[in-house]
Tab-separated table of C-alpha atoms in Angstrom:
chain	number	residue	atom	x	y	z
V	16	MET	CA	106.092	112.262	21.055
V	17	GLN	CA	107.441	112.440	24.616
V	18	ASP	CA	105.333	113.592	27.540
V	19	LYS	CA	105.575	117.334	27.898
V	20	PRO	CA	107.663	118.991	30.637
V	21	THR	CA	104.662	120.919	31.935
V	22	VAL	CA	102.792	117.667	32.439
V	23	GLU	CA	105.718	115.976	34.156
V	24	ALA	CA	106.054	118.910	36.557
V	25	LYS	CA	102.646	118.032	37.989
V	26	PRO	CA	102.163	115.177	40.457
V	27	SER	CA	101.763	111.942	38.530
V	28	THR	CA	98.129	110.927	38.084
V	29	THR	CA	98.793	107.670	36.295
V	30	VAL	CA	98.559	104.330	38.057
V	31	PRO	CA	101.976	102.642	38.331
V	32	ALA	CA	102.535	99.521	40.350
V	33	ARG	CA	102.301	100.888	43.862
V	34	ALA	CA	104.817	100.140	46.554
V	35	ALA	CA	103.474	99.295	49.956
V	36	GLN	CA	103.009	102.422	52.047
V	37	ALA	CA	103.140	102.805	55.810
V	38	GLY	CA	99.694	102.237	57.281
V	39	GLU	CA	98.233	100.993	53.996
V	40	ASN	CA	95.560	98.351	54.419
V	41	PRO	CA	96.759	95.050	52.879
V	42	VAL	CA	93.192	94.341	51.721
V	43	ASP	CA	93.078	97.643	49.849
V	44	ARG	CA	96.502	96.973	48.342
V	45	GLU	CA	95.421	93.539	47.139
V	46	ARG	CA	92.194	94.925	45.716
V	47	ARG	CA	94.021	97.667	43.840
V	48	SER	CA	96.378	95.070	42.368
V	49	ARG	CA	93.340	93.551	40.647
V	50	TRP	CA	92.659	96.894	38.938
V	51	PRO	CA	96.139	98.092	37.925
V	52	TRP	CA	94.870	100.160	34.990
V	53	ILE	CA	92.308	102.341	36.759
V	54	GLU	CA	92.842	106.066	37.303
V	55	SER	CA	93.901	106.301	40.955
V	56	SER	CA	93.007	109.982	41.241
V	57	VAL	CA	89.373	108.952	40.598
V	58	TRP	CA	89.065	105.469	42.044
V	59	THR	CA	89.895	105.623	45.728
V	60	ASP	CA	90.181	102.509	47.891
V	61	ARG	CA	86.675	103.144	49.175
V	62	MET	CA	85.242	103.376	45.656
V	63	LEU	CA	87.071	100.240	44.555
V	64	ALA	CA	85.637	98.374	47.532
V	65	ALA	CA	82.162	99.512	46.508
V	66	LEU	CA	82.865	98.477	42.918
V	67	GLU	CA	83.742	94.932	43.933
V	68	THR	CA	81.069	94.435	46.601
V	69	GLY	CA	78.368	96.281	44.656
V	70	VAL	CA	76.500	99.521	45.216
V	71	LYS	CA	72.819	99.795	46.069
V	72	GLY	CA	70.731	98.948	43.036
V	73	GLY	CA	73.888	98.571	40.967
V	74	VAL	CA	73.677	102.277	40.062
V	75	TRP	CA	76.329	104.954	40.627
V	76	TYR	CA	75.398	108.510	41.628
V	77	CYS	CA	77.398	111.726	42.107
V	78	LEU	CA	80.186	111.172	39.597
V	79	ILE	CA	80.492	114.571	37.912
V	80	ASP	CA	82.921	115.865	40.554
V	81	LYS	CA	85.233	112.997	39.618
V	82	VAL	CA	85.098	114.107	35.982
V	83	PHE	CA	86.089	117.734	36.597
V	84	SER	CA	88.706	116.832	39.192
V	85	PRO	CA	91.923	118.707	38.218
V	86	LYS	CA	94.019	115.570	38.758
V	87	ASN	CA	91.742	113.566	36.474
V	88	LEU	CA	91.927	116.213	33.751
V	89	TRP	CA	95.704	116.387	34.054
V	90	SER	CA	95.938	112.622	33.681
V	91	SER	CA	93.661	112.666	30.645
V	92	TRP	CA	95.721	115.498	29.151
V	93	ALA	CA	98.940	113.503	29.617
V	94	LYS	CA	97.481	110.613	27.621
V	95	SER	CA	96.190	112.940	24.901
V	96	ALA	CA	99.598	114.613	24.640
V	97	LYS	CA	101.326	111.241	24.362
V	98	ASN	CA	99.005	110.141	21.545
V	99	ASN	CA	99.647	113.458	19.740
V	100	GLY	CA	96.520	113.224	17.590
V	101	ALA	CA	95.526	115.603	14.809
V	102	PRO	CA	93.756	118.883	15.607
V	103	GLY	CA	89.985	119.177	15.501
V	104	VAL	CA	87.780	121.812	13.887
V	105	ASP	CA	89.388	124.632	15.892
V	106	GLY	CA	92.846	123.860	14.467
V	107	ILE	CA	94.429	123.747	17.928
V	108	THR	CA	97.265	121.219	18.062
V	109	ILE	CA	98.666	119.414	21.099
V	110	ASP	CA	101.706	121.730	21.052
V	111	ARG	CA	99.574	124.839	20.962
V	112	TYR	CA	97.287	123.617	23.747
V	113	GLU	CA	100.309	122.816	25.872
V	114	LYS	CA	101.678	126.358	25.732
V	115	ASP	CA	99.039	127.418	28.259
V	116	VAL	CA	97.982	123.987	29.476
V	117	GLU	CA	97.619	124.863	33.162
V	118	ALA	CA	95.203	127.707	32.461
V	119	ASN	CA	93.423	125.652	29.793
V	120	LEU	CA	92.776	122.758	32.159
V	121	ALA	CA	91.717	125.058	34.996
V	122	HIS	CA	89.203	126.722	32.664
V	123	LEU	CA	87.975	123.323	31.483
V	124	SER	CA	87.480	122.166	35.075
V	125	GLU	CA	85.498	125.299	35.903
V	126	GLN	CA	83.279	124.909	32.820
V	127	LEU	CA	82.483	121.315	33.750
V	128	ARG	CA	81.844	122.310	37.359
V	129	ALA	CA	79.497	125.122	36.329
V	130	GLY	CA	77.728	123.080	33.663
V	131	THR	CA	78.649	125.496	30.865
V	132	TYR	CA	80.916	123.143	28.920
V	133	GLN	CA	79.754	122.235	25.408
V	134	PRO	CA	81.744	120.067	22.985
V	135	LYS	CA	82.718	121.517	19.645
V	136	ALA	CA	81.917	119.906	16.294
V	137	ILE	CA	83.828	116.794	15.222
V	138	ARG	CA	86.043	116.991	12.158
V	139	ARG	CA	85.406	114.136	9.747
V	140	THR	CA	88.196	112.573	7.768
V	141	PHE	CA	88.597	109.273	5.939
V	142	ILE	CA	91.186	106.502	5.961
V	143	PRO	CA	91.380	103.563	3.535
V	144	LYS	CA	90.078	100.173	4.644
V	145	ALA	CA	91.696	96.868	3.695
V	146	ASP	CA	89.042	96.259	1.027
V	147	GLY	CA	89.719	99.591	-0.691
V	148	ALA	CA	86.699	101.382	0.770
V	149	MET	CA	87.072	104.462	2.965
V	150	ARG	CA	86.423	104.419	6.708
V	151	PRO	CA	85.082	107.647	8.269
V	152	LEU	CA	86.871	108.911	11.352
V	153	GLY	CA	85.693	111.622	13.704
V	154	ILE	CA	88.390	113.841	15.229
V	155	PRO	CA	87.300	115.843	18.307
V	156	THR	CA	89.228	118.902	19.420
V	157	VAL	CA	92.085	118.449	21.913
V	158	ARG	CA	89.894	120.016	24.604
V	159	ASP	CA	87.076	117.562	23.947
V	160	ARG	CA	89.430	114.588	23.842
V	161	ILE	CA	90.623	115.532	27.334
V	162	VAL	CA	87.079	115.648	28.684
V	163	GLN	CA	86.133	112.374	27.022
V	164	GLY	CA	89.204	110.760	28.543
V	165	ALA	CA	88.244	112.083	31.969
V	166	VAL	CA	84.739	110.644	31.593
V	167	ARG	CA	86.185	107.320	30.540
V	168	HIS	CA	88.425	107.251	33.629
V	169	VAL	CA	85.296	107.571	35.765
V	170	ILE	CA	82.847	105.172	34.131
V	171	GLU	CA	85.004	102.483	32.504
V	172	PRO	CA	85.560	100.369	35.663
V	173	ILE	CA	81.800	100.384	36.330
V	174	PHE	CA	81.104	98.706	33.002
V	175	GLU	CA	84.314	96.701	32.746
V	176	LYS	CA	83.191	94.754	35.801
V	177	GLU	CA	80.188	93.474	33.848
V	178	PHE	CA	81.654	92.884	30.392
V	179	ALA	CA	81.625	89.303	29.159
V	180	ARG	CA	84.824	87.262	29.190
V	181	HIS	CA	84.674	86.569	25.441
V	182	SER	CA	84.750	90.287	24.542
V	183	TYR	CA	88.310	91.361	23.756
V	184	GLY	CA	88.272	94.693	21.922
V	185	PHE	CA	89.221	98.009	23.580
V	186	ARG	CA	89.487	96.461	27.026
V	187	PRO	CA	92.315	96.707	29.582
V	188	GLY	CA	94.664	93.730	29.506
V	189	ARG	CA	92.980	92.158	26.466
V	190	GLY	CA	93.616	92.302	22.756
V	191	CYS	CA	93.514	90.661	19.357
V	192	LYS	CA	95.964	87.920	20.314
V	193	ASP	CA	93.656	86.749	23.113
V	194	ALA	CA	90.685	86.586	20.764
V	195	LEU	CA	92.684	84.688	18.143
V	196	ARG	CA	93.954	82.190	20.695
V	197	ARG	CA	90.365	81.580	21.813
V	198	VAL	CA	89.269	80.886	18.245
V	199	ASP	CA	92.202	78.493	17.756
V	200	HIS	CA	91.316	76.683	20.978
V	201	LEU	CA	87.663	76.258	20.000
V	202	LEU	CA	88.494	75.020	16.507
V	203	LYS	CA	90.853	72.426	17.942
V	204	GLY	CA	88.124	71.469	20.426
V	205	GLY	CA	85.730	70.449	17.670
V	206	TYR	CA	83.756	73.659	17.189
V	207	ARG	CA	83.793	73.412	13.391
V	208	TYR	CA	80.646	75.356	12.433
V	209	VAL	CA	81.218	79.098	12.410
V	210	VAL	CA	78.826	82.033	12.233
V	211	ASP	CA	81.018	84.620	10.520
V	212	ALA	CA	79.162	87.864	11.285
V	213	ASP	CA	79.649	91.347	9.882
V	214	LEU	CA	77.859	94.381	11.294
V	215	LYS	CA	76.934	96.980	8.725
V	216	SER	CA	78.370	100.430	9.630
V	217	TYR	CA	78.126	99.652	13.334
V	218	PHE	CA	79.778	102.772	14.736
V	219	ASP	CA	77.583	104.996	12.567
V	220	ALA	CA	74.374	103.093	13.360
V	221	ILE	CA	74.213	102.810	17.179
V	222	PRO	CA	70.855	104.340	18.244
V	223	HIS	CA	71.540	107.134	20.723
V	224	ASP	CA	68.424	106.582	22.814
V	225	LEU	CA	68.980	102.843	23.271
V	226	LEU	CA	72.676	103.354	24.023
V	227	MET	CA	71.923	105.964	26.672
V	228	LYS	CA	69.421	103.590	28.284
V	229	GLN	CA	72.209	101.037	28.616
V	230	VAL	CA	74.546	103.618	30.165
V	231	ALA	CA	71.823	104.837	32.538
V	232	LYS	CA	71.379	101.326	33.955
V	233	ARG	CA	74.648	101.840	35.834
V	234	VAL	CA	75.213	105.613	35.841
V	235	ALA	CA	72.520	107.778	37.416
V	236	ASP	CA	74.356	111.111	37.573
V	237	GLY	CA	72.266	113.265	35.242
V	238	ARG	CA	75.116	115.656	34.478
V	239	VAL	CA	77.417	112.820	33.416
V	240	LEU	CA	74.668	111.322	31.249
V	241	LYS	CA	74.030	114.721	29.672
V	242	LEU	CA	77.752	115.113	29.018
V	243	ILE	CA	77.989	111.721	27.288
V	244	GLU	CA	74.921	112.474	25.190
V	245	SER	CA	76.394	115.828	24.159
V	246	PHE	CA	79.376	113.999	22.673
V	247	LEU	CA	77.101	111.664	20.732
V	248	LYS	CA	75.089	114.557	19.335
V	249	ALA	CA	78.019	116.873	18.582
V	250	ASN	CA	77.857	118.216	15.038
V	251	ILE	CA	79.948	116.596	12.307
V	252	MET	CA	81.978	118.800	9.946
V	253	ASP	CA	83.127	117.440	6.589
V	254	GLY	CA	84.716	120.273	4.674
V	255	LEU	CA	82.052	122.993	4.472
V	256	ASP	CA	79.223	120.602	5.318
V	257	GLU	CA	77.972	120.363	8.883
V	258	TRP	CA	75.178	118.263	10.352
V	259	THR	CA	73.919	116.746	13.610
V	260	PRO	CA	74.164	112.940	13.725
V	261	MET	CA	70.961	111.063	14.494
V	262	ALA	CA	72.843	107.883	15.472
V	263	GLY	CA	76.330	106.528	15.958
V	264	ALA	CA	79.463	106.996	18.058
V	265	PRO	CA	82.221	108.469	15.868
V	266	GLN	CA	85.287	106.285	15.356
V	267	GLY	CA	88.279	108.270	16.533
V	268	ALA	CA	86.590	109.699	19.617
V	269	VAL	CA	88.097	108.655	22.956
V	270	LEU	CA	84.796	107.531	24.467
V	271	SER	CA	83.426	105.648	21.444
V	272	PRO	CA	85.220	102.293	21.995
V	273	LEU	CA	83.817	102.008	25.516
V	274	LEU	CA	80.323	103.033	24.408
V	275	SER	CA	80.416	100.511	21.565
V	276	ASN	CA	81.238	97.736	24.029
V	277	ILE	CA	78.472	98.847	26.380
V	278	TYR	CA	75.918	98.585	23.594
V	279	LEU	CA	76.954	95.087	22.479
V	280	ASN	CA	77.404	93.727	26.003
V	281	PRO	CA	73.789	92.414	26.218
V	282	LEU	CA	74.401	90.389	23.044
V	283	ASP	CA	77.573	88.939	24.594
V	284	HIS	CA	75.658	87.752	27.648
V	285	LEU	CA	72.715	86.508	25.589
V	286	MET	CA	75.010	84.251	23.566
V	287	ALA	CA	76.891	83.049	26.664
V	288	GLY	CA	73.637	82.385	28.505
V	289	LYS	CA	72.442	80.147	25.674
V	290	GLY	CA	75.717	78.238	25.611
V	291	TYR	CA	77.131	79.642	22.360
V	292	GLU	CA	80.872	80.251	22.047
V	293	MET	CA	81.038	83.804	20.750
V	294	VAL	CA	84.369	85.612	20.337
V	295	ARG	CA	84.057	89.359	19.811
V	296	TYR	CA	86.564	92.112	19.149
V	297	ALA	CA	84.699	95.441	18.910
V	298	ASP	CA	82.134	94.993	16.109
V	299	ASP	CA	83.904	91.974	14.613
V	300	PHE	CA	82.759	88.625	15.982
V	301	VAL	CA	82.400	84.919	15.244
V	302	ILE	CA	80.293	82.256	16.939
V	303	LEU	CA	81.669	78.712	16.961
V	304	CYS	CA	79.429	75.678	17.380
V	305	ARG	CA	79.808	71.911	17.362
V	306	THR	CA	76.849	71.292	15.046
V	307	LYS	CA	75.350	73.020	12.042
V	308	GLU	CA	71.977	73.112	13.772
V	309	ASP	CA	73.424	75.038	16.722
V	310	ALA	CA	75.100	77.485	14.350
V	311	GLU	CA	71.817	78.095	12.546
V	312	LEU	CA	70.032	78.708	15.846
V	313	ALA	CA	72.801	81.068	16.996
V	314	LEU	CA	72.572	83.070	13.784
V	315	ALA	CA	68.793	83.328	14.176
V	316	GLU	CA	69.238	84.611	17.748
V	317	VAL	CA	71.748	87.217	16.581
V	318	LYS	CA	69.462	88.420	13.789
V	319	GLN	CA	66.567	88.805	16.211
V	320	TRP	CA	68.688	90.740	18.704
V	321	MET	CA	70.100	92.996	15.989
V	322	ALA	CA	66.610	93.903	14.786
V	323	GLN	CA	65.569	94.905	18.302
V	324	ALA	CA	68.804	96.855	18.789
V	325	GLY	CA	68.413	98.848	15.578
V	326	LEU	CA	71.472	97.274	13.960
V	327	THR	CA	71.952	95.381	10.699
V	328	LEU	CA	74.008	92.360	9.742
V	329	HIS	CA	75.668	92.743	6.362
V	330	PRO	CA	73.647	90.410	4.093
V	331	ASP	CA	76.578	89.510	1.834
V	332	LYS	CA	79.338	89.231	4.435
V	333	THR	CA	77.492	87.330	7.174
V	334	ARG	CA	77.560	83.586	6.581
V	335	LEU	CA	77.596	80.160	8.172
V	336	ILE	CA	80.525	77.925	7.256
V	337	ASP	CA	81.995	74.526	8.037
V	338	ALA	CA	85.582	75.233	9.093
V	339	ALA	CA	86.554	71.666	8.230
V	340	THR	CA	86.055	72.401	4.537
V	341	ASP	CA	85.840	76.182	4.152
V	342	ALA	CA	87.890	79.176	5.292
V	343	PHE	CA	86.864	82.260	7.223
V	344	GLU	CA	88.640	85.488	8.155
V	345	PHE	CA	88.929	87.120	11.554
V	346	LEU	CA	91.123	89.979	12.806
V	347	GLY	CA	93.454	89.979	9.815
V	348	PHE	CA	93.918	86.209	9.623
V	349	ARG	CA	92.465	83.542	7.382
V	350	PHE	CA	91.527	80.338	9.206
V	351	ASP	CA	91.725	77.493	6.726
V	352	LYS	CA	91.403	73.808	7.662
V	353	GLY	CA	93.105	74.108	11.016
V	354	ARG	CA	95.830	76.540	9.989
V	355	ARG	CA	96.042	80.282	10.387
V	356	TRP	CA	97.321	82.338	7.451
V	357	VAL	CA	97.733	86.067	6.872
V	358	ARG	CA	94.718	87.136	4.867
V	359	HIS	CA	95.314	88.649	1.450
V	360	LYS	CA	93.912	92.068	2.431
V	361	SER	CA	96.391	92.304	5.307
V	362	ILE	CA	99.298	91.665	2.944
V	363	MET	CA	97.977	94.235	0.477
V	364	LYS	CA	97.693	96.813	3.263
V	365	LEU	CA	101.307	96.167	4.251
V	366	ARG	CA	102.393	96.544	0.634
V	367	ASP	CA	100.634	99.896	0.376
V	368	THR	CA	102.505	101.118	3.448
V	369	ILE	CA	105.878	99.855	2.195
V	370	ARG	CA	105.224	101.205	-1.294
V	371	ALA	CA	104.751	104.715	0.103
V	372	ARG	CA	108.164	104.502	1.812
V	373	THR	CA	110.111	103.002	-1.105
V	374	ARG	CA	109.504	105.389	-3.962
V	375	ARG	CA	112.337	105.386	-6.483
V	376	THR	CA	112.269	109.177	-6.699
V	377	SER	CA	112.417	109.815	-2.947
V	378	GLY	CA	116.024	111.014	-3.217
V	379	VAL	CA	117.216	109.355	0.008
V	380	SER	CA	119.867	106.683	0.397
V	381	LEU	CA	119.101	102.982	0.560
V	382	GLY	CA	120.171	102.951	4.207
V	383	VAL	CA	117.631	105.637	5.086
V	384	THR	CA	114.905	103.788	3.174
V	385	ILE	CA	115.643	100.570	5.056
V	386	LYS	CA	115.469	102.449	8.368
V	387	ARG	CA	112.058	103.752	7.310
V	388	ILE	CA	110.576	100.365	6.472
V	389	ASN	CA	112.150	98.199	9.199
V	390	PRO	CA	109.785	99.434	11.968
V	391	VAL	CA	106.809	98.710	9.701
V	392	LEU	CA	108.032	95.177	9.008
V	393	ARG	CA	108.797	94.528	12.686
V	394	GLY	CA	105.383	95.755	13.786
V	395	TRP	CA	103.605	93.729	11.118
V	396	PHE	CA	105.526	90.594	12.039
V	397	GLY	CA	104.833	91.161	15.726
V	398	TYR	CA	101.149	90.728	14.970
V	399	PHE	CA	101.328	88.002	12.312
V	400	LYS	CA	104.233	85.907	13.636
V	401	HIS	CA	101.909	83.000	14.442
V	402	ALA	CA	100.744	82.692	10.828
V	403	SER	CA	101.503	79.424	9.050
V	404	GLY	CA	103.617	81.020	6.341
V	405	GLY	CA	103.715	83.486	3.490
V	406	MET	CA	106.631	85.535	4.846
V	407	HIS	CA	108.995	84.659	1.978
V	408	THR	CA	106.656	86.196	-0.612
V	409	VAL	CA	106.544	89.509	1.245
V	410	ASP	CA	110.335	89.517	1.722
V	411	SER	CA	110.896	88.931	-1.990
V	412	TRP	CA	108.543	91.749	-2.915
V	413	VAL	CA	110.281	94.175	-0.508
V	414	ARG	CA	113.705	93.340	-1.929
V	415	GLU	CA	112.422	93.901	-5.480
V	416	ARG	CA	111.233	97.353	-4.406
V	417	LEU	CA	114.699	98.108	-3.050
V	418	ARG	CA	116.417	96.798	-6.192
V	419	SER	CA	114.243	99.141	-8.259
V	420	ILE	CA	115.513	102.028	-6.142
V	421	LEU	CA	119.093	100.948	-6.747
V	422	ARG	CA	118.451	100.691	-10.505
V	423	HIS	CA	117.094	104.222	-10.499
V	424	GLN	CA	120.111	105.487	-8.543
V	425	HIS	CA	122.426	103.812	-11.083
V	426	LYS	CA	120.528	105.418	-14.002
V	427	CYS	CA	119.228	102.025	-15.206
V	428	PRO	CA	115.868	102.174	-17.001
V	429	GLY	CA	112.998	99.790	-16.327
V	430	ARG	CA	112.224	97.570	-13.384
V	431	SER	CA	114.259	95.059	-11.448
V	432	GLY	CA	115.087	91.782	-13.230
V	433	PRO	CA	117.110	88.550	-12.754
V	434	GLY	CA	120.387	90.368	-13.348
V	435	ASP	CA	119.694	92.681	-10.453
V	436	ARG	CA	119.234	89.718	-8.110
V	437	ARG	CA	122.788	88.650	-8.943
V	438	ARG	CA	124.079	92.216	-8.667
V	439	TRP	CA	122.324	92.846	-5.360
V	440	PRO	CA	121.664	89.423	-3.797
V	441	ASN	CA	119.657	88.838	-0.630
V	442	ALA	CA	122.872	88.861	1.415
V	443	PHE	CA	123.514	92.441	0.272
V	444	PHE	CA	120.295	93.664	1.905
V	445	ALA	CA	120.912	91.551	4.992
V	446	LYS	CA	124.259	93.298	5.393
V	447	MET	CA	122.479	96.642	5.036
V	448	GLY	CA	120.310	95.682	8.012
V	449	LEU	CA	117.016	94.897	6.251
V	450	TYR	CA	114.557	93.200	8.606
V	451	THR	CA	113.611	89.827	7.108
V	452	LEU	CA	110.216	88.342	7.930
V	453	GLU	CA	111.179	84.799	6.967
V	454	THR	CA	114.200	84.818	9.263
V	455	ALA	CA	112.185	86.288	12.124
V	456	HIS	CA	109.475	83.692	11.531
V	457	ARG	CA	111.966	80.826	11.620
V	458	VAL	CA	113.509	82.086	14.868
V	459	ALA	CA	110.068	82.539	16.438
V	460	ARG	CA	109.008	79.001	15.508
V	461	GLN	CA	112.222	77.553	16.931
V	462	SER	CA	111.691	79.457	20.162
V	463	MET	CA	108.142	78.144	20.453
V	464	LYS	CA	109.312	74.562	19.910
V	465	MET	CA	111.951	74.926	22.606
V	466	ALA	CA	109.376	76.331	25.009
V	467	GLN	CA	107.046	73.357	24.540
């Protein structure tokens, strides 16, 4: 979905690369270049200077006016509109909110200023996980997503400054690829013993009181703290059932990724301080050690910290392995004896997505079907292109799905067989424009060799 005209008519509140301006202090310009992602309507040059040099006691006061700033709310709205998420419990969509967006945001700003704003309940829905289980998601209303985004604009730089370097999830300028590269580097460096940890229902289990204590160590504005706590304690609606959560930060809420990182940040620094190589992406992390004894000590430290933090390691999924002889999985990949493969669950998830777009009874042409699945294949390959192999198997399966469609269109009963491969060979689908993972993988590997 494109940004809405009403949003574009307002002065831009995003943070593009800034051109030098007359009279601009070169020191301020250089400092801002180190924080290209921050919300410029909130973080002035003076505030950024204080962020880098440190404020008294390390605690920030008087932030609520930054939250209800009209420019901040407009910027948060623009991001919400671009994401075009589903409506919350009030049924108000992005399109409907936009019809009177200027008045809506002005009213929201006044409510926050007056202290009368209260978040609405969160609509619960479920999405399938790779293992077949269902993951609960919490969907706030559009209005509440805007406010959460505005809060995040204000407090994220405060905490980002202190996050550990080996934490990669939900952070500006970092991602899965960085975490995976770090794991590869450590394995090649002789860190063969791996603590493969799994947190049990982390986002649903974070204790509110302990989380708020962590936030309050850096944010002392009582109104901002109260606002954050109100999001944590907002009622959950699942169909006709409604209840108040006693713990957790709902997945799907704008503020939850940041809060989840804040809560695990002490563990990050504990592991780093003791010399353990921990690589974390959100609630998924591994600890790599040179010796089995170190790995056992690291696991004991993690268990002790988890108990104090009110969290639980999954007893069946948390284990200690020797990567020289055994495999472990991390962020969709399977690390096996020095090579990185696509894990089976990731392939099955891709198949489910492709299967939904290649139904024989869909009634659309083969060309349309290929246009529907090509973006999925490209996106999947973009993430897994550094895997050791397995692309040919997926390609073959996709082509068999397409041959079954052609059989159905030609009134042929049954599924695709050897005769269909002769009738519609691989070259036929290549001519139709089908994106081929194996070809893309070969080109990518050649490019990497040339770059070395």
